[in-house]
mmCIF file of C-alpha atoms in Angstrom:
data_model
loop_
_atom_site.group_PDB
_atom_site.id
_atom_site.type_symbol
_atom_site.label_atom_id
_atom_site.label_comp_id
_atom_site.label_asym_id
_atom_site.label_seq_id
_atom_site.Cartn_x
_atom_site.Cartn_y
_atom_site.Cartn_z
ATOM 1 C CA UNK A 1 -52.319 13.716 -103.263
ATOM 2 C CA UNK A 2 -53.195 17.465 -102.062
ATOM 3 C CA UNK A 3 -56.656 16.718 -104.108
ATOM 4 C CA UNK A 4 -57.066 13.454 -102.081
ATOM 5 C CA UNK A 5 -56.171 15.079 -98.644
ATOM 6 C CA UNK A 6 -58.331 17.839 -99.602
ATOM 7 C CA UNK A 7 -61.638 15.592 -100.399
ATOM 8 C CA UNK A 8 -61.011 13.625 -97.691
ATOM 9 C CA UNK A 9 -61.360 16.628 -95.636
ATOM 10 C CA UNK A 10 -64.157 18.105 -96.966
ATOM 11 C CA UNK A 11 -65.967 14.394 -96.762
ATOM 12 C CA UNK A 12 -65.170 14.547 -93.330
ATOM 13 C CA UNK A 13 -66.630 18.065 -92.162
ATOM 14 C CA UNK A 14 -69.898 17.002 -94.441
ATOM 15 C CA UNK A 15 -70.273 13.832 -92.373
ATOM 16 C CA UNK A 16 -69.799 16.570 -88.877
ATOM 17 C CA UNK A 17 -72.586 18.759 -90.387
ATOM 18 C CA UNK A 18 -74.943 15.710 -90.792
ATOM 19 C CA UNK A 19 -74.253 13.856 -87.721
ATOM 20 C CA UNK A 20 -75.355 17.347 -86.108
ATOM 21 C CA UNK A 21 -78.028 18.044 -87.950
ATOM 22 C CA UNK A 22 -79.360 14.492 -86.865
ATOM 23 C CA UNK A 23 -78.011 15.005 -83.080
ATOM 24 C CA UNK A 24 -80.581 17.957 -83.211
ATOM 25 C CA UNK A 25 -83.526 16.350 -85.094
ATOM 26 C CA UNK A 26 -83.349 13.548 -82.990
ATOM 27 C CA UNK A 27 -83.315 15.866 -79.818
ATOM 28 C CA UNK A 28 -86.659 17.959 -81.307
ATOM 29 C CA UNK A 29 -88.457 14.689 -82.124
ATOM 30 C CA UNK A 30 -87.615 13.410 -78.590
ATOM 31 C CA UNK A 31 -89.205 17.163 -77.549
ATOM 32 C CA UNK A 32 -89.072 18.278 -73.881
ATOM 33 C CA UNK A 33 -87.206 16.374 -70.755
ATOM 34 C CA UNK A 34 -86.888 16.688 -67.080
ATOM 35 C CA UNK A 35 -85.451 15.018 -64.214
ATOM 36 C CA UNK A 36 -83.028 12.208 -64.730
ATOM 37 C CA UNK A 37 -84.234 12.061 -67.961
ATOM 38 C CA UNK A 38 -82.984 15.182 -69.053
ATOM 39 C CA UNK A 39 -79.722 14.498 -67.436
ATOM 40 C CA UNK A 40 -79.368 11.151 -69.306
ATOM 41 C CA UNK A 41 -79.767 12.827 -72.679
ATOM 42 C CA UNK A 42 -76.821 14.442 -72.865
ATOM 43 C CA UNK A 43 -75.615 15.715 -76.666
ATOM 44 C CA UNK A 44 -73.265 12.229 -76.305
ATOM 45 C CA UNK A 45 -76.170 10.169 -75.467
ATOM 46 C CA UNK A 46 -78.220 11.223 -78.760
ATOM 47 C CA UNK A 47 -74.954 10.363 -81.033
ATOM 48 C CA UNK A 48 -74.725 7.119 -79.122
ATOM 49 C CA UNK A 49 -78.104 6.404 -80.025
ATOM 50 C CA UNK A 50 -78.068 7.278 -83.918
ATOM 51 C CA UNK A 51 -75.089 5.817 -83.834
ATOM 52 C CA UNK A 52 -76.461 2.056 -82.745
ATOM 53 C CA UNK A 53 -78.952 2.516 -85.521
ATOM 54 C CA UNK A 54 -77.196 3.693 -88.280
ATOM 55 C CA UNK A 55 -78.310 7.457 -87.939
ATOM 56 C CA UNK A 56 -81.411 6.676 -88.707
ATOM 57 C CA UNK A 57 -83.862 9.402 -86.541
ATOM 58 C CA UNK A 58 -86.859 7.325 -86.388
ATOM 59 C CA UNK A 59 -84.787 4.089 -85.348
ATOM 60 C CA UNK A 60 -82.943 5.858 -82.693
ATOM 61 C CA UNK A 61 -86.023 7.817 -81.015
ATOM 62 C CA UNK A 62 -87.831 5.205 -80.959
ATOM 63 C CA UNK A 63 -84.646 3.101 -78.980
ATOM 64 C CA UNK A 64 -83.810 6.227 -77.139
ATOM 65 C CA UNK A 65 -87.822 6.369 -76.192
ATOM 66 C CA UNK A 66 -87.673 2.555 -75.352
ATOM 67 C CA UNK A 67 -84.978 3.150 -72.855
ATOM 68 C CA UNK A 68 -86.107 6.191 -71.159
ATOM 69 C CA UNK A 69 -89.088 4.463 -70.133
ATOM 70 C CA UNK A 70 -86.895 1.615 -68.781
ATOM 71 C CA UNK A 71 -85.060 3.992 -66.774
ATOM 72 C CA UNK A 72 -87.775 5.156 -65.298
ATOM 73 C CA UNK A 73 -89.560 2.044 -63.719
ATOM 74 C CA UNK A 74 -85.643 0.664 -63.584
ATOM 75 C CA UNK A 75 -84.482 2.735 -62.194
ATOM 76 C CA UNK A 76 -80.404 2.137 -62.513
ATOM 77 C CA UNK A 77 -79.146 5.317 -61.003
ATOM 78 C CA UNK A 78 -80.707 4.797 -57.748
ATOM 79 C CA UNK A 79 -79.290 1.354 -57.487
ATOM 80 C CA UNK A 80 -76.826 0.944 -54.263
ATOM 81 C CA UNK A 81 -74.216 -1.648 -54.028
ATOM 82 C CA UNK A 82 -75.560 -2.739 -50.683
ATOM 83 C CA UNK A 83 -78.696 -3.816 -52.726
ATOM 84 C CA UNK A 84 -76.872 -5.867 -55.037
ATOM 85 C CA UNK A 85 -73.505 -6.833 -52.967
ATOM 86 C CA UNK A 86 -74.650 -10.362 -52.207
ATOM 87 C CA UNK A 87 -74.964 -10.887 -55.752
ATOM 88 C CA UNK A 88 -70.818 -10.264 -55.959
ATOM 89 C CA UNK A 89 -69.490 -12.239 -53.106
ATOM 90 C CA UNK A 90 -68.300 -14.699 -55.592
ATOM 91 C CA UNK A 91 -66.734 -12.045 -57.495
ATOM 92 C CA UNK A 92 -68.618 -13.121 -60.884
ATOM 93 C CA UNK A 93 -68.352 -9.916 -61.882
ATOM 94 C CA UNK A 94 -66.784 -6.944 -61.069
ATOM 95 C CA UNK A 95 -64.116 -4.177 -62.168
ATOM 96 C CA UNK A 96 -61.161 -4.171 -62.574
ATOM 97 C CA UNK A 97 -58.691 -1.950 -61.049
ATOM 98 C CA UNK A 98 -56.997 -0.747 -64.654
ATOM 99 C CA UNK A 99 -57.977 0.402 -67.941
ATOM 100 C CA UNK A 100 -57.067 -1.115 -71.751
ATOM 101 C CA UNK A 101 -54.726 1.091 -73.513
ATOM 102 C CA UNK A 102 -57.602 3.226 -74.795
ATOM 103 C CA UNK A 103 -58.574 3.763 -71.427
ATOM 104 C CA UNK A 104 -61.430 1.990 -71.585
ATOM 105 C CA UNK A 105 -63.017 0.838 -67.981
ATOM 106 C CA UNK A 106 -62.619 -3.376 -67.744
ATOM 107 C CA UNK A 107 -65.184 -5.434 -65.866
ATOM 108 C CA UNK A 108 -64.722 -8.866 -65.087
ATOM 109 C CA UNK A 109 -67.123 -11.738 -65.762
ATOM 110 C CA UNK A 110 -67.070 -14.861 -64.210
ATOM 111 C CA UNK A 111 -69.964 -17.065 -65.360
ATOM 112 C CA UNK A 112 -68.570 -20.092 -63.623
ATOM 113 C CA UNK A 113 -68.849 -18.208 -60.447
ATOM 114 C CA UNK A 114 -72.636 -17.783 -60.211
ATOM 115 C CA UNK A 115 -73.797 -17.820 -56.505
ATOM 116 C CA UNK A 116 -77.882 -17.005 -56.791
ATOM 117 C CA UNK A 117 -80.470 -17.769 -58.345
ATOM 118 C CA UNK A 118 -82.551 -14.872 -59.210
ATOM 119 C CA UNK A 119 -82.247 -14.040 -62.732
ATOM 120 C CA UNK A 120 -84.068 -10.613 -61.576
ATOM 121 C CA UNK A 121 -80.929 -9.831 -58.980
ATOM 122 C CA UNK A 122 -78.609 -10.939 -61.363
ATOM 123 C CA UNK A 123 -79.415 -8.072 -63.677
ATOM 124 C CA UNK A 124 -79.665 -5.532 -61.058
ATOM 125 C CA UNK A 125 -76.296 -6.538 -59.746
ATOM 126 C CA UNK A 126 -75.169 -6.530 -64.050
ATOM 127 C CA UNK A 127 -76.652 -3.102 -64.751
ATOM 128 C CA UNK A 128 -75.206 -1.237 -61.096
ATOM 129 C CA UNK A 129 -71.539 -2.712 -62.496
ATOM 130 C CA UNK A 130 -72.563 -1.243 -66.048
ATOM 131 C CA UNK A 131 -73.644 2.130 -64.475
ATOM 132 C CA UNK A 132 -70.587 2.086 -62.235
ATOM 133 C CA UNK A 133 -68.191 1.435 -65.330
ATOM 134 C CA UNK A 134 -69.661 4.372 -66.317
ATOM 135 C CA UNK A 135 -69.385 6.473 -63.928
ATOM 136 C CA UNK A 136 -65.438 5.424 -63.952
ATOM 137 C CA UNK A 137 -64.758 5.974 -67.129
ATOM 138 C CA UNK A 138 -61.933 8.738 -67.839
ATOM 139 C CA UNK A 139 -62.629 11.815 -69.871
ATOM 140 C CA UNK A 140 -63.473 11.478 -73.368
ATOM 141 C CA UNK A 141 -63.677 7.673 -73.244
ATOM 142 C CA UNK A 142 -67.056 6.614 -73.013
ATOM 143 C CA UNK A 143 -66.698 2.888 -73.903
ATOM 144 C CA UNK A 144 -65.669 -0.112 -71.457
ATOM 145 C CA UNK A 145 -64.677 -3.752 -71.986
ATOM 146 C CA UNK A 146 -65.328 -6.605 -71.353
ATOM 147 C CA UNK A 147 -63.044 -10.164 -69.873
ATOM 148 C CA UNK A 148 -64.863 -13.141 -69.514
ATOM 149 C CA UNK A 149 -63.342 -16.217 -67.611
ATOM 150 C CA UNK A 150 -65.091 -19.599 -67.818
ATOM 151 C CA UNK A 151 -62.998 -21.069 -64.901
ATOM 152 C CA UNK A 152 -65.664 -23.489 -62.791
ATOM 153 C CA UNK A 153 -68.243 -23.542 -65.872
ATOM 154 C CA UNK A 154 -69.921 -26.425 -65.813
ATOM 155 C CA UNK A 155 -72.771 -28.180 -67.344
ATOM 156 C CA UNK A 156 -74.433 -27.709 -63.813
ATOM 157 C CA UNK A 157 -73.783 -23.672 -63.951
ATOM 158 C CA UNK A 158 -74.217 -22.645 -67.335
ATOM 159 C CA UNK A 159 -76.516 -19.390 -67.547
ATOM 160 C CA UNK A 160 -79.861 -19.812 -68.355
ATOM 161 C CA UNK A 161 -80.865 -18.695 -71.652
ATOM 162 C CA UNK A 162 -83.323 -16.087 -69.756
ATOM 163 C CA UNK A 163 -80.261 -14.380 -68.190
ATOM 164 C CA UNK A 164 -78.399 -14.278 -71.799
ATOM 165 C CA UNK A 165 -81.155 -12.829 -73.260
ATOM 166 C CA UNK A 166 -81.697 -10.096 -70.580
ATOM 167 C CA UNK A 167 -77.821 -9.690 -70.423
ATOM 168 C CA UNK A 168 -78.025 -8.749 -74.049
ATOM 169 C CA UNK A 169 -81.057 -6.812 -74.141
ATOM 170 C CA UNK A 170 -80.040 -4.436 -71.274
ATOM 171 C CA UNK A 171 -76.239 -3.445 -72.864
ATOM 172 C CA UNK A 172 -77.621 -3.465 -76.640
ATOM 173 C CA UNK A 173 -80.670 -1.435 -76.138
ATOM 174 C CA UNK A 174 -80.236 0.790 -73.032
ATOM 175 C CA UNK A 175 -76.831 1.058 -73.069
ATOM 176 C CA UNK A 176 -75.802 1.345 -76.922
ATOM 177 C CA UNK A 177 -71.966 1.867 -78.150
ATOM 178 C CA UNK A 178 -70.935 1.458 -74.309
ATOM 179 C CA UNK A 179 -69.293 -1.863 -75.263
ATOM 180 C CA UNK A 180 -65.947 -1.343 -76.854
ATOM 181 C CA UNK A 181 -64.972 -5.050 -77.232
ATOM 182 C CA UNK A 182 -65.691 -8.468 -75.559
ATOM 183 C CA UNK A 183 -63.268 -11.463 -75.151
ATOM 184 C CA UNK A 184 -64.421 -14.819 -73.938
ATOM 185 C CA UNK A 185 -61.214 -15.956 -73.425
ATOM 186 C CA UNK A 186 -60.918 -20.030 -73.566
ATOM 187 C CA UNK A 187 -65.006 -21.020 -73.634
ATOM 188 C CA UNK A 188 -65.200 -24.864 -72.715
ATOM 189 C CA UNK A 189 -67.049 -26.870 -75.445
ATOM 190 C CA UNK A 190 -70.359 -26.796 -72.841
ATOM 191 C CA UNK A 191 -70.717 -23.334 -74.120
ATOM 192 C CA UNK A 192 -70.450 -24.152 -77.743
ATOM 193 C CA UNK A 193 -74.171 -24.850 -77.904
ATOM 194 C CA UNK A 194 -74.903 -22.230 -75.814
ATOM 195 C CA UNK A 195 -73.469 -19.629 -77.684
ATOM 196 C CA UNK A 196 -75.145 -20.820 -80.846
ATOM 197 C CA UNK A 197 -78.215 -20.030 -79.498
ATOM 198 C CA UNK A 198 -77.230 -16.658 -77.718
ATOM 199 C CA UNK A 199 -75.798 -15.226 -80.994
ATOM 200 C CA UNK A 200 -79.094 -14.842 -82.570
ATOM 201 C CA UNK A 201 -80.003 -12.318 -79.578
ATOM 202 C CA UNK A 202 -77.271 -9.438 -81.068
ATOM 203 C CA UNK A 203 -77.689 -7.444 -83.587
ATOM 204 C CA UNK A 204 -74.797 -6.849 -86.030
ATOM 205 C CA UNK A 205 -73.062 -3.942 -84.132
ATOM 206 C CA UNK A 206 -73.030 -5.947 -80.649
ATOM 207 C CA UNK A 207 -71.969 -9.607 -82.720
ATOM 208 C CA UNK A 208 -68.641 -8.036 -84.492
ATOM 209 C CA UNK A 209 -67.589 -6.699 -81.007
ATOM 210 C CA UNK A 210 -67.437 -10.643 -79.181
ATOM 211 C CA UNK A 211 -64.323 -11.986 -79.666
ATOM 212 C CA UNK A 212 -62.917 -15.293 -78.860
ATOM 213 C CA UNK A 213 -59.633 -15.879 -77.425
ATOM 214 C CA UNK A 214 -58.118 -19.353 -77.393
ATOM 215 C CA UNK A 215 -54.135 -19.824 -76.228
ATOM 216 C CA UNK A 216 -53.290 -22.004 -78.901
ATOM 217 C CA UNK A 217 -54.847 -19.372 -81.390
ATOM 218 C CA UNK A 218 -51.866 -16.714 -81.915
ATOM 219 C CA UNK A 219 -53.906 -14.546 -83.993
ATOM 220 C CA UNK A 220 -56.372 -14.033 -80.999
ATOM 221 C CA UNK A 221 -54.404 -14.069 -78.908
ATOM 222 C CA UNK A 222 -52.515 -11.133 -80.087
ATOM 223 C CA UNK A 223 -56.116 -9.466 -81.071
ATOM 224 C CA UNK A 224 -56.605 -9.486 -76.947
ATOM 225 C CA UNK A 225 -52.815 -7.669 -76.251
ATOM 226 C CA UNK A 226 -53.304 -5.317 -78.757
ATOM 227 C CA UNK A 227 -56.096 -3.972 -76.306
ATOM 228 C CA UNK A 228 -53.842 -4.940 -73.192
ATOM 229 C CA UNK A 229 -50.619 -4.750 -71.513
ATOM 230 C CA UNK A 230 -49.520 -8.193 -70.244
ATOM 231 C CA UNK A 231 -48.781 -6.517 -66.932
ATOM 232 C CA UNK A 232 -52.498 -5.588 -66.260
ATOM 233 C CA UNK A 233 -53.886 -8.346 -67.578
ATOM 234 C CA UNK A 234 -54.738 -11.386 -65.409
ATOM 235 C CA UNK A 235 -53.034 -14.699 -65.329
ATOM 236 C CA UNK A 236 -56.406 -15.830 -65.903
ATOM 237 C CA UNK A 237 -56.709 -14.563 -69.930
ATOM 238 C CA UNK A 238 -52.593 -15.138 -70.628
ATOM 239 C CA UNK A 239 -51.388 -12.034 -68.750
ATOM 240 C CA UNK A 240 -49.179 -11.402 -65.761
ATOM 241 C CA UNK A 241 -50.976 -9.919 -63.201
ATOM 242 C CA UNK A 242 -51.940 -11.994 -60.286
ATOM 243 C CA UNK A 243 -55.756 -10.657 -59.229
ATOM 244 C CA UNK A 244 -57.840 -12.029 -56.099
ATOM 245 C CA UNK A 245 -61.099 -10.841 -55.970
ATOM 246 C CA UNK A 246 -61.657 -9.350 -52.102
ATOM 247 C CA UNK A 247 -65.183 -8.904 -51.535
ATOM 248 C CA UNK A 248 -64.925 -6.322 -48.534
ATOM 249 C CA UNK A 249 -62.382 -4.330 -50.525
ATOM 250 C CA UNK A 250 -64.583 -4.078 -53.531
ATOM 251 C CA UNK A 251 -67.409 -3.137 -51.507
ATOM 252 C CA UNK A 252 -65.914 -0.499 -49.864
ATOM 253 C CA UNK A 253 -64.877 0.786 -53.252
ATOM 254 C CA UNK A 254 -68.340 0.199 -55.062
ATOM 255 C CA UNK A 255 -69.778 2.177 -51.456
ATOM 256 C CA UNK A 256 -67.991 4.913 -51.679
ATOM 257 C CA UNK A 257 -68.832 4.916 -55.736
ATOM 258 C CA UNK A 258 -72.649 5.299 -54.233
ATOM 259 C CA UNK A 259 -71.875 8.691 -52.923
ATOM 260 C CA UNK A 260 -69.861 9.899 -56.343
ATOM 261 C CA UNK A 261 -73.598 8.449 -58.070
ATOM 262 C CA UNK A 262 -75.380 10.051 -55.575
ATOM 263 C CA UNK A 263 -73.908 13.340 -55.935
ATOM 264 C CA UNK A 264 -73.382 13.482 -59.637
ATOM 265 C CA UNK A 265 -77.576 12.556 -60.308
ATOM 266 C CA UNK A 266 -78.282 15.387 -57.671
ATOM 267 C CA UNK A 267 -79.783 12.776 -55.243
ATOM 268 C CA UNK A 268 -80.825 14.462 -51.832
ATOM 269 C CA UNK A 269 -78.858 14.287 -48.294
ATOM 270 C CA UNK A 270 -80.609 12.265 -47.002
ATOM 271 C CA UNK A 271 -80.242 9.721 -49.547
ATOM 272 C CA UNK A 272 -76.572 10.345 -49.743
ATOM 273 C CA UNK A 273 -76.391 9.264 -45.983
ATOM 274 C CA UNK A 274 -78.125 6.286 -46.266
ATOM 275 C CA UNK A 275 -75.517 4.779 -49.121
ATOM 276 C CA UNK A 276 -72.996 5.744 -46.856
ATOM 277 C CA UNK A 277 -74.100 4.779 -43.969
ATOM 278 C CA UNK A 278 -73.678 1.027 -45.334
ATOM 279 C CA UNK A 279 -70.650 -0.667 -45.507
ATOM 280 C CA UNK A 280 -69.796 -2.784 -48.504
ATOM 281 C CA UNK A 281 -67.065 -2.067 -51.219
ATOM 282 C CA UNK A 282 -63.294 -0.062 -52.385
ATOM 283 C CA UNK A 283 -60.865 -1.409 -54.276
ATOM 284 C CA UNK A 284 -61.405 -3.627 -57.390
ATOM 285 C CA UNK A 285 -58.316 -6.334 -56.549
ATOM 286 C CA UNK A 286 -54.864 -5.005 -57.500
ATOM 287 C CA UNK A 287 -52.234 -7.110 -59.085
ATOM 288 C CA UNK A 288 -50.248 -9.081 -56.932
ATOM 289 C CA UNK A 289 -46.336 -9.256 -58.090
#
């Protein structure tokens, strides 16, 4: 048993020595940053990134590479949520006000709720809620997940399979190991052919992640409480807690967010008056008792 122990150790500090050794490789082959850039490419970032790929260098720089140039004509930092806050009047998506019990950061999805039409908008609106998950998340977590409701999904409303494709592309590529888990809690048979289409866009990582969740199913359902206490979760997915989604509440929340982006990307004054100088979003919707 000490033998065992004692291997299992050892295996363990070589894996620590290579995933270093590959954290720095992949940082020389990526070679000099500035700006945002720079910023983005934090030691974490690299491991995220050789970790999507296997810790394969070449894979990973050329994904990391992939989404620093998508940053840079995207943009996502400098997104404000009075840019994007028509996009969430519906509430279709938007975080939650608690954490699973890894302390994970929870955003809401409501594809049943869709109020626009803009595929473009829509994924501005999806990658500010993204960044903002982020930016929320406590220390040493760096993962969030995700609820989805199907509520009001209908034939008429199902996504286009444009805006699952570009759904998928932005978390899986330029935002890699930032989804924990996600549970599509009760999908209507509409989305049955949908999905079998959208499954083909993930890669293996992203596909063993989705997880369905049907109330007659005990074994899901208990897969969905393991990662939540019935008192945070919504009535909505089998839980307790009674959420209504305000949209002036959240908008003063997501506002005052701006500033905390704002100030932690070293964005000027001036720019850190104009986000607040618009009104728009606080609090995600607390549990009603």
């Amino acid at each position: 048993m000490f033998l065992w122990r004692n291997n299992t150790s050892h295996d363990q500090e070589n894996d620590s020595l290579q995933h270093e050794s590959k954290i720095n490789e992949l940082k020389a082959t990526i070679g000099p940053l500035s700006g945002h850039s720079l910023q983005y490419c934090s030691d974490a970032c690299f491991r995220r990134y050789l970790d999507a790929r296997n810790w394969n260098v070449d894979k990973a720089k050329k994904m990391l590479e992939e989404t620093i140039k998508w940053r840079s004509t995207f943009k996502p930092e400098e997104i404000c949520w009075h840019e994007v806050a028509v996009e969430g009047e519906t509430g279709k998506i938007y975080r939650a006000n608690f954490h699973d019990r890894q302390g994970r950061t929870v955003l809401i999805l409501r594809p049943g709720m869709q109020n626009t039409k803009s595929i473009d908008n829509q994924m501005r609106h999806l990658t500010y809620l993204i960044e903002n998950a982020i930016l929320n998340l406590p220390e040493g977590q760096e993962q969030m997940a995700w609820l989805i409701d199907f509520t009001g999904l209908s034939i008429n409303n199902t996504p286009p399979i444009k805006s699952a494709r570009d759904t998928v592309n932005i978390l899986q590529n330029h935002y890699p190991e930032r989804l924990a888990v996600a549970f599509l809690y009760n999908p209507p048979r509409i989305f049955e052919a949908f999905w079998k289409i959208v499954k083909y866009f993930l890669d293996a990582k992203t596909f063993q992640k989705v997880k369905f969740v049907y109330p007659k199913d005990n074994d899901s359902v208990e897969l969905m409480r393991s990662y939540f206490d019935d008192e945070n979760l919504p009535t909505e997915f089998g839980g307790r807690a009674i959420l209504k989604y305000d949209h002036e509440v959240f908008s003063k929340l997501m506002t005052e967010d701006d500033a905390k982006a704002a100030s932690f990307w070293g964005f000027d004054k001036k720019l850190q008056q104009a986000i607040n100088g618009h009104h728009g979003a606080d609090g995600a919707p607390s549990p009603v008792s």
